[in-house]
mmCIF file of C-alpha atoms and ligand atoms in Angstrom:
data_model
loop_
_atom_site.group_PDB
_atom_site.id
_atom_site.type_symbol
_atom_site.label_atom_id
_atom_site.label_comp_id
_atom_site.label_asym_id
_atom_site.label_seq_id
_atom_site.Cartn_x
_atom_site.Cartn_y
_atom_site.Cartn_z
ATOM 1 C CA MET A 1188 0.000 0.000 0.000
ATOM 2 C CA ILE A 1189 1.276 3.431 -0.909
ATOM 3 C CA GLU A 1190 1.212 5.826 2.055
ATOM 4 C CA GLU A 1191 -0.159 9.242 1.250
ATOM 5 C CA PRO A 1192 2.243 12.070 2.092
ATOM 6 C CA GLN A 1193 1.496 13.571 5.493
ATOM 7 C CA GLY A 1194 1.499 17.073 6.941
ATOM 8 C CA ASN A 1195 2.497 19.956 4.724
ATOM 9 C CA ALA A 1196 3.273 17.855 1.663
ATOM 10 C CA GLY A 1197 -0.164 16.187 1.463
ATOM 11 C CA PRO A 1198 -3.662 17.484 0.973
ATOM 12 C CA VAL A 1199 -4.853 19.792 3.741
ATOM 13 C CA LEU A 1200 -8.083 17.784 3.958
ATOM 14 C CA ALA A 1201 -8.537 14.100 3.122
ATOM 15 C CA ILE A 1202 -11.989 12.573 3.572
ATOM 16 C CA ASP A 1203 -12.480 8.862 2.958
ATOM 17 C CA GLY A 1204 -15.698 6.863 2.767
ATOM 18 C CA LEU A 1205 -17.657 9.284 4.930
ATOM 19 C CA ARG A 1206 -21.215 8.234 5.718
ATOM 20 C CA LYS A 1207 -23.963 9.846 7.773
ATOM 21 C CA THR A 1208 -27.586 8.815 8.029
ATOM 22 C CA PHE A 1209 -30.586 10.500 9.626
ATOM 23 C CA GLY A 1210 -32.969 7.584 10.138
ATOM 24 C CA ALA A 1211 -33.648 6.168 6.667
ATOM 25 C CA LEU A 1212 -32.076 9.175 4.925
ATOM 26 C CA VAL A 1213 -28.479 8.786 3.759
ATOM 27 C CA ALA A 1214 -27.262 12.401 3.929
ATOM 28 C CA THR A 1215 -23.584 11.562 3.293
ATOM 29 C CA ASP A 1216 -23.116 8.468 1.177
ATOM 30 C CA GLY A 1217 -19.501 7.321 0.965
ATOM 31 C CA VAL A 1218 -17.890 10.705 0.348
ATOM 32 C CA THR A 1219 -14.203 10.699 -0.564
ATOM 33 C CA LEU A 1220 -12.649 14.106 -1.168
ATOM 34 C CA ARG A 1221 -9.218 15.765 -1.218
ATOM 35 C CA ILE A 1222 -8.524 19.471 -0.813
ATOM 36 C CA ASN A 1223 -5.003 20.548 -1.633
ATOM 37 C CA GLN A 1224 -2.942 23.284 -0.008
ATOM 38 C CA GLY A 1225 -4.019 26.687 -1.328
ATOM 39 C CA GLU A 1226 -6.809 25.185 -3.406
ATOM 40 C CA LEU A 1227 -10.238 26.780 -3.768
ATOM 41 C CA HIS A 1228 -12.504 23.757 -4.012
ATOM 42 C CA ALA A 1229 -16.195 24.387 -4.659
ATOM 43 C CA LEU A 1230 -18.904 21.986 -3.544
ATOM 44 C CA ILE A 1231 -22.103 22.319 -5.536
ATOM 45 C CA GLY A 1232 -25.357 20.398 -5.649
ATOM 46 C CA PRO A 1233 -29.111 20.827 -5.333
ATOM 47 C CA ASN A 1234 -30.822 21.814 -2.085
ATOM 48 C CA GLY A 1235 -30.877 18.888 0.310
ATOM 49 C CA ALA A 1236 -27.885 17.181 -1.396
ATOM 50 C CA GLY A 1237 -25.986 17.091 1.903
ATOM 51 C CA LYS A 1238 -23.540 19.971 1.485
ATOM 52 C CA SER A 1239 -24.103 21.541 4.912
ATOM 53 C CA THR A 1240 -24.144 18.098 6.539
ATOM 54 C CA LEU A 1241 -20.713 17.447 5.037
ATOM 55 C CA ILE A 1242 -19.401 20.815 6.273
ATOM 56 C CA THR A 1243 -20.667 20.181 9.808
ATOM 57 C CA GLN A 1244 -18.926 16.798 9.861
ATOM 58 C CA ILE A 1245 -15.672 18.363 8.647
ATOM 59 C CA CYS A 1246 -15.766 21.010 11.363
ATOM 60 C CA GLY A 1247 -16.745 18.438 14.006
ATOM 61 C CA GLU A 1248 -20.240 19.558 14.982
ATOM 62 C CA LEU A 1249 -21.716 16.355 13.629
ATOM 63 C CA ARG A 1250 -20.204 12.893 14.062
ATOM 64 C CA PRO A 1251 -20.124 10.660 10.953
ATOM 65 C CA ASP A 1252 -21.409 7.068 11.217
ATOM 66 C CA SER A 1253 -18.303 5.786 9.450
ATOM 67 C CA GLY A 1254 -15.372 6.903 7.338
ATOM 68 C CA SER A 1255 -12.481 9.189 8.197
ATOM 69 C CA ILE A 1256 -11.460 12.833 8.073
ATOM 70 C CA ARG A 1257 -7.776 13.767 8.045
ATOM 71 C CA PHE A 1258 -6.880 17.415 8.480
ATOM 72 C CA ASP A 1259 -3.350 18.698 7.974
ATOM 73 C CA GLY A 1260 -2.010 15.140 8.128
ATOM 74 C CA ARG A 1261 -3.912 14.227 11.316
ATOM 75 C CA ASP A 1262 -6.914 11.999 11.869
ATOM 76 C CA VAL A 1263 -9.547 14.338 13.333
ATOM 77 C CA THR A 1264 -12.587 12.090 12.820
ATOM 78 C CA ARG A 1265 -13.273 11.906 16.541
ATOM 79 C CA LEU A 1266 -11.840 15.252 17.585
ATOM 80 C CA LYS A 1267 -14.207 17.841 19.097
ATOM 81 C CA ALA A 1268 -15.102 20.919 17.035
ATOM 82 C CA HIS A 1269 -13.245 23.480 19.196
ATOM 83 C CA LEU A 1270 -10.055 21.398 19.007
ATOM 84 C CA ARG A 1271 -10.341 21.203 15.217
ATOM 85 C CA ALA A 1272 -10.792 24.986 15.147
ATOM 86 C CA ARG A 1273 -7.597 25.299 17.174
ATOM 87 C CA LEU A 1274 -5.767 23.129 14.621
ATOM 88 C CA GLY A 1275 -6.792 25.592 11.910
ATOM 89 C CA LEU A 1276 -10.212 24.583 10.643
ATOM 90 C CA GLY A 1277 -12.077 27.854 10.108
ATOM 91 C CA ARG A 1278 -15.686 28.198 9.205
ATOM 92 C CA THR A 1279 -18.409 30.732 8.732
ATOM 93 C CA PHE A 1280 -22.041 29.998 9.401
ATOM 94 C CA GLN A 1281 -25.101 30.205 7.193
ATOM 95 C CA ILE A 1282 -26.787 31.893 10.144
ATOM 96 C CA THR A 1283 -24.684 34.737 11.431
ATOM 97 C CA GLN A 1284 -23.091 34.317 14.843
ATOM 98 C CA LEU A 1285 -21.642 37.788 15.173
ATOM 99 C CA CYS A 1286 -22.161 39.803 18.367
ATOM 100 C CA GLN A 1287 -24.652 42.411 17.132
ATOM 101 C CA ASP A 1288 -23.955 44.999 19.853
ATOM 102 C CA PHE A 1289 -20.183 44.896 19.362
ATOM 103 C CA THR A 1290 -18.293 46.827 16.717
ATOM 104 C CA ALA A 1291 -16.698 45.090 13.746
ATOM 105 C CA LEU A 1292 -13.311 45.566 15.409
ATOM 106 C CA GLU A 1293 -14.488 44.089 18.727
ATOM 107 C CA ASN A 1294 -15.855 41.003 16.959
ATOM 108 C CA VAL A 1295 -12.492 40.353 15.319
ATOM 109 C CA LEU A 1296 -10.663 41.039 18.607
ATOM 110 C CA LEU A 1297 -12.889 38.520 20.353
ATOM 111 C CA SER A 1298 -12.012 35.939 17.717
ATOM 112 C CA ILE A 1299 -8.252 36.556 18.125
ATOM 113 C CA GLU A 1300 -8.605 36.265 21.894
ATOM 114 C CA THR A 1301 -10.477 32.978 21.550
ATOM 115 C CA ARG A 1302 -7.705 31.625 19.328
ATOM 116 C CA GLN A 1303 -5.100 32.579 21.887
ATOM 117 C CA GLY A 1304 -7.120 30.967 24.664
ATOM 118 C CA GLY A 1305 -7.492 34.276 26.488
ATOM 119 C CA SER A 1306 -10.455 36.265 27.669
ATOM 120 C CA PHE A 1307 -11.630 39.723 26.742
ATOM 121 C CA ASP A 1308 -10.095 40.922 30.072
ATOM 122 C CA MET A 1309 -6.645 40.622 28.527
ATOM 123 C CA LEU A 1310 -7.511 43.735 26.560
ATOM 124 C CA SER A 1311 -7.112 45.732 29.788
ATOM 125 C CA ASN A 1312 -3.325 45.507 29.260
ATOM 126 C CA PRO A 1313 -2.750 48.562 26.981
ATOM 127 C CA ARG A 1314 0.354 47.278 25.153
ATOM 128 C CA ARG A 1315 -1.206 43.936 24.506
ATOM 129 C CA LYS A 1316 -4.397 45.582 23.389
ATOM 130 C CA ALA A 1317 -2.530 47.804 20.906
ATOM 131 C CA ALA A 1318 -0.874 44.767 19.296
ATOM 132 C CA LEU A 1319 -4.157 42.883 19.055
ATOM 133 C CA VAL A 1320 -5.999 45.905 17.663
ATOM 134 C CA THR A 1321 -3.369 46.180 14.903
ATOM 135 C CA GLN A 1322 -3.876 42.501 14.031
ATOM 136 C CA ALA A 1323 -7.650 42.909 14.074
ATOM 137 C CA ARG A 1324 -7.501 45.993 11.828
ATOM 138 C CA ASP A 1325 -5.324 44.030 9.381
ATOM 139 C CA ARG A 1326 -7.976 41.306 9.186
ATOM 140 C CA LEU A 1327 -10.708 43.906 8.600
ATOM 141 C CA ALA A 1328 -8.610 45.524 5.854
ATOM 142 C CA GLU A 1329 -8.065 42.088 4.320
ATOM 143 C CA VAL A 1330 -11.829 41.681 3.799
ATOM 144 C CA GLY A 1331 -12.385 45.281 2.672
ATOM 145 C CA LEU A 1332 -13.853 46.583 5.952
ATOM 146 C CA GLY A 1333 -10.918 48.768 6.957
ATOM 147 C CA GLN A 1334 -13.151 51.846 7.105
ATOM 148 C CA GLN A 1335 -15.951 50.125 9.049
ATOM 149 C CA ALA A 1336 -13.979 49.054 12.136
ATOM 150 C CA GLU A 1337 -15.862 51.204 14.649
ATOM 151 C CA ARG A 1338 -19.344 50.445 13.383
ATOM 152 C CA ARG A 1339 -21.650 48.224 15.401
ATOM 153 C CA VAL A 1340 -22.591 45.004 13.633
ATOM 154 C CA ALA A 1341 -26.287 45.887 13.832
ATOM 155 C CA THR A 1342 -25.625 48.919 11.579
ATOM 156 C CA LEU A 1343 -23.692 46.999 8.905
ATOM 157 C CA GLY A 1344 -25.272 45.925 5.630
ATOM 158 C CA HIS A 1345 -25.894 42.259 4.851
ATOM 159 C CA GLY A 1346 -22.871 41.970 2.549
ATOM 160 C CA GLU A 1347 -20.645 43.736 5.086
ATOM 161 C CA ARG A 1348 -21.685 41.245 7.782
ATOM 162 C CA ARG A 1349 -20.703 38.386 5.511
ATOM 163 C CA GLN A 1350 -17.318 40.024 4.972
ATOM 164 C CA LEU A 1351 -16.978 40.467 8.730
ATOM 165 C CA GLU A 1352 -17.758 36.784 9.315
ATOM 166 C CA ILE A 1353 -14.830 35.966 7.062
ATOM 167 C CA ALA A 1354 -12.572 38.410 8.955
ATOM 168 C CA VAL A 1355 -13.636 36.684 12.211
ATOM 169 C CA ALA A 1356 -12.711 33.301 10.702
ATOM 170 C CA LEU A 1357 -9.376 34.637 9.355
ATOM 171 C CA ALA A 1358 -8.514 36.018 12.803
ATOM 172 C CA ARG A 1359 -8.094 32.419 13.936
ATOM 173 C CA ARG A 1360 -5.411 31.834 11.286
ATOM 174 C CA PRO A 1361 -7.150 28.954 9.532
ATOM 175 C CA LYS A 1362 -5.351 26.462 7.303
ATOM 176 C CA LEU A 1363 -8.673 25.619 5.695
ATOM 177 C CA LEU A 1364 -11.665 27.907 5.435
ATOM 178 C CA LEU A 1365 -15.112 26.287 5.161
ATOM 179 C CA LEU A 1366 -17.624 28.678 3.601
ATOM 180 C CA ASP A 1367 -21.256 27.576 3.499
ATOM 181 C CA GLU A 1368 -23.116 29.766 1.005
ATOM 182 C CA PRO A 1369 -21.368 33.090 1.690
ATOM 183 C CA MET A 1370 -23.420 34.746 -1.070
ATOM 184 C CA ALA A 1371 -26.870 33.557 0.036
ATOM 185 C CA GLY A 1372 -29.258 36.502 0.222
ATOM 186 C CA LEU A 1373 -26.789 39.012 -1.217
ATOM 187 C CA GLY A 1374 -27.684 41.384 -4.045
ATOM 188 C CA PRO A 1375 -25.690 41.445 -7.315
ATOM 189 C CA GLU A 1376 -23.255 44.147 -6.146
ATOM 190 C CA GLU A 1377 -22.657 42.499 -2.780
ATOM 191 C CA SER A 1378 -22.129 39.135 -4.497
ATOM 192 C CA ALA A 1379 -19.615 40.715 -6.861
ATOM 193 C CA ALA A 1380 -17.777 42.206 -3.846
ATOM 194 C CA MET A 1381 -17.752 38.788 -2.140
ATOM 195 C CA THR A 1382 -16.407 37.166 -5.319
ATOM 196 C CA ARG A 1383 -13.588 39.742 -5.412
ATOM 197 C CA LEU A 1384 -12.839 39.080 -1.745
ATOM 198 C CA LEU A 1385 -12.683 35.298 -2.230
ATOM 199 C CA ASP A 1386 -10.502 35.804 -5.296
ATOM 200 C CA ALA A 1387 -8.100 37.846 -3.146
ATOM 201 C CA LEU A 1388 -8.027 35.147 -0.441
ATOM 202 C CA LYS A 1389 -7.592 32.370 -2.969
ATOM 203 C CA GLY A 1390 -4.132 30.816 -2.871
ATOM 204 C CA GLN A 1391 -3.432 32.189 0.632
ATOM 205 C CA TYR A 1392 -5.837 29.788 2.305
ATOM 206 C CA ALA A 1393 -7.263 26.455 1.244
ATOM 207 C CA ILE A 1394 -10.996 27.072 0.848
ATOM 208 C CA LEU A 1395 -13.979 24.735 0.629
ATOM 209 C CA LEU A 1396 -16.756 26.841 -0.854
ATOM 210 C CA VAL A 1397 -20.391 25.714 -0.865
ATOM 211 C CA GLU A 1398 -22.201 28.056 -3.193
ATOM 212 C CA HIS A 1399 -25.217 28.126 -5.502
ATOM 213 C CA ASP A 1400 -24.034 31.179 -7.461
ATOM 214 C CA MET A 1401 -22.559 29.351 -10.436
ATOM 215 C CA ASP A 1402 -21.020 32.479 -11.963
ATOM 216 C CA ALA A 1403 -19.006 32.909 -8.770
ATOM 217 C CA VAL A 1404 -18.142 29.198 -8.589
ATOM 218 C CA PHE A 1405 -16.948 29.082 -12.196
ATOM 219 C CA ALA A 1406 -14.933 32.287 -11.735
ATOM 220 C CA LEU A 1407 -13.239 31.146 -8.516
ATOM 221 C CA ALA A 1408 -12.851 27.383 -8.285
ATOM 222 C CA ASP A 1409 -9.667 25.439 -8.990
ATOM 223 C CA ARG A 1410 -11.746 22.278 -8.786
ATOM 224 C CA ILE A 1411 -15.425 21.568 -8.239
ATOM 225 C CA SER A 1412 -17.127 18.556 -6.649
ATOM 226 C CA VAL A 1413 -20.762 17.844 -7.427
ATOM 227 C CA LEU A 1414 -22.823 16.354 -4.615
ATOM 228 C CA VAL A 1415 -26.167 14.715 -5.401
ATOM 229 C CA TYR A 1416 -28.161 12.735 -2.811
ATOM 230 C CA GLY A 1417 -25.141 12.592 -0.513
ATOM 231 C CA ARG A 1418 -22.774 11.262 -3.177
ATOM 232 C CA ILE A 1419 -20.013 13.057 -5.030
ATOM 233 C CA ILE A 1420 -20.842 12.211 -8.624
ATOM 234 C CA PHE A 1421 -17.918 14.094 -10.164
ATOM 235 C CA THR A 1422 -14.840 16.126 -9.224
ATOM 236 C CA GLY A 1423 -13.002 18.164 -11.829
ATOM 237 C CA THR A 1424 -11.889 21.533 -13.120
ATOM 238 C CA VAL A 1425 -14.376 24.142 -14.311
ATOM 239 C CA GLU A 1426 -13.946 22.973 -17.910
ATOM 240 C CA GLU A 1427 -14.356 19.315 -16.984
ATOM 241 C CA ILE A 1428 -17.504 20.084 -14.999
ATOM 242 C CA ARG A 1429 -19.004 22.205 -17.765
ATOM 243 C CA SER A 1430 -18.489 19.491 -20.365
ATOM 244 C CA ASN A 1431 -19.524 16.466 -18.262
ATOM 245 C CA PRO A 1432 -22.880 15.113 -19.464
ATOM 246 C CA GLU A 1433 -23.740 13.439 -16.139
ATOM 247 C CA VAL A 1434 -23.174 16.697 -14.234
ATOM 248 C CA ARG A 1435 -25.157 18.702 -16.758
ATOM 249 C CA ALA A 1436 -28.074 16.294 -16.496
ATOM 250 C CA ALA A 1437 -27.978 16.019 -12.708
ATOM 251 C CA TYR A 1438 -27.349 19.616 -11.858
ATOM 252 C CA LEU A 1439 -26.323 22.260 -14.350
ATOM 253 C CA GLY A 1440 -29.040 21.491 -16.886
ATOM 254 C CA GLU A 1441 -31.620 21.648 -14.155
ATOM 255 C CA LYS A 1442 -30.992 25.135 -12.855
ATOM 256 C CA ARG A 1443 -28.076 27.511 -12.742
ATOM 257 C CA THR A 1444 -29.009 28.973 -9.399
ATOM 258 C CA CYS A 1445 -31.298 27.863 -6.564
HETATM 259 P P1 ADP B 708 -27.759 21.031 1.616
HETATM 260 O O1 ADP B 708 -26.874 21.844 2.503
HETATM 261 O O2 ADP B 708 -27.041 20.405 0.453
HETATM 262 O O3 ADP B 708 -28.967 21.792 1.146
HETATM 263 P P2 ADP B 708 -28.251 19.496 4.025
HETATM 264 O O4 ADP B 708 -26.911 18.963 4.368
HETATM 265 O O5 ADP B 708 -28.740 20.653 4.807
HETATM 266 O O6 ADP B 708 -28.320 19.801 2.450
HETATM 267 O O7 ADP B 708 -29.328 18.348 4.193
HETATM 268 C C1 ADP B 708 -29.171 17.057 3.579
HETATM 269 C C2 ADP B 708 -30.364 16.212 3.937
HETATM 270 O O8 ADP B 708 -30.255 15.833 5.312
HETATM 271 C C3 ADP B 708 -31.703 16.906 3.795
HETATM 272 O O9 ADP B 708 -32.642 15.979 3.328
HETATM 273 C C4 ADP B 708 -32.008 17.373 5.191
HETATM 274 O O10 ADP B 708 -33.389 17.489 5.385
HETATM 275 C C5 ADP B 708 -31.394 16.265 6.028
HETATM 276 N N1 ADP B 708 -30.922 16.697 7.345
HETATM 277 C C6 ADP B 708 -29.957 17.605 7.594
HETATM 278 N N2 ADP B 708 -29.731 17.739 8.915
HETATM 279 C C7 ADP B 708 -30.589 16.876 9.508
HETATM 280 C C8 ADP B 708 -30.860 16.517 10.878
HETATM 281 N N3 ADP B 708 -30.178 17.098 11.885
HETATM 282 N N4 ADP B 708 -31.803 15.598 11.127
HETATM 283 C C9 ADP B 708 -32.481 15.011 10.125
HETATM 284 N N5 ADP B 708 -32.283 15.282 8.823
HETATM 285 C C10 ADP B 708 -31.356 16.198 8.507
HETATM 286 MG MG1 MG B 709 -26.933 23.888 3.108
#
């Protein structure tokens, strides 16, 4: 048997034979998937295909029935979600989990503090606070919110909140970013801004992107996997996906967006 390379040389994420059922429903049906270092890998498929269920198993909020998940060369299949986050698995949520009464800057600061295992009290040390604020402002600038640092989350637009969620995830220095429908509910201009942001992040972080906006997926993805009824029916480049008859019949021919 040929051993797969481990750690930095191998794929950042290696999923093998993953299976998850909810009663009679097979939500994840033998999924095998590799995400390489620096790759933007899109996961597409109709509503109910099992995309979010796969994401929640990768981040550790849901335990698979069988199969394995290796992250950064380590078997994390049974590791708790917060420990996976500490290893560098970053995610954003379909439902926002930002602190609405805090400013954008405070939300990112809170995320940095969580990563470092500290509490918000550590910000009472002025020198330490200054260093952390600089880091937090860098993350906000990275997602295009440099000018919005002092605004409370409740006053930000929908697209800006999505950008902030990504800044909060980046503050934890992820090796892999899991993005579940970052463009859901955004207007055309906000979606275009999100596409530009993901394009800027591409290559710096490995990204698993679940997204229905096929224009964005085709513009961004290095490779795309198509999930239908819990099974990956095809993985390939944009060109391979576009020209695959099975994919067209199962997904692309059906609808371009959901
Ligand atoms: P997608 O994100 O691709 O739209 P989901 O992963 O949310 O799909 O759901 C896949 C299937 O699993 C759906 O049929 C959904 O109803 C079902 N499902 C998801 N979570 C649960 C759960 N906690 N209990 C029972 N069924 C679930
Ligand atoms: Mg979903």
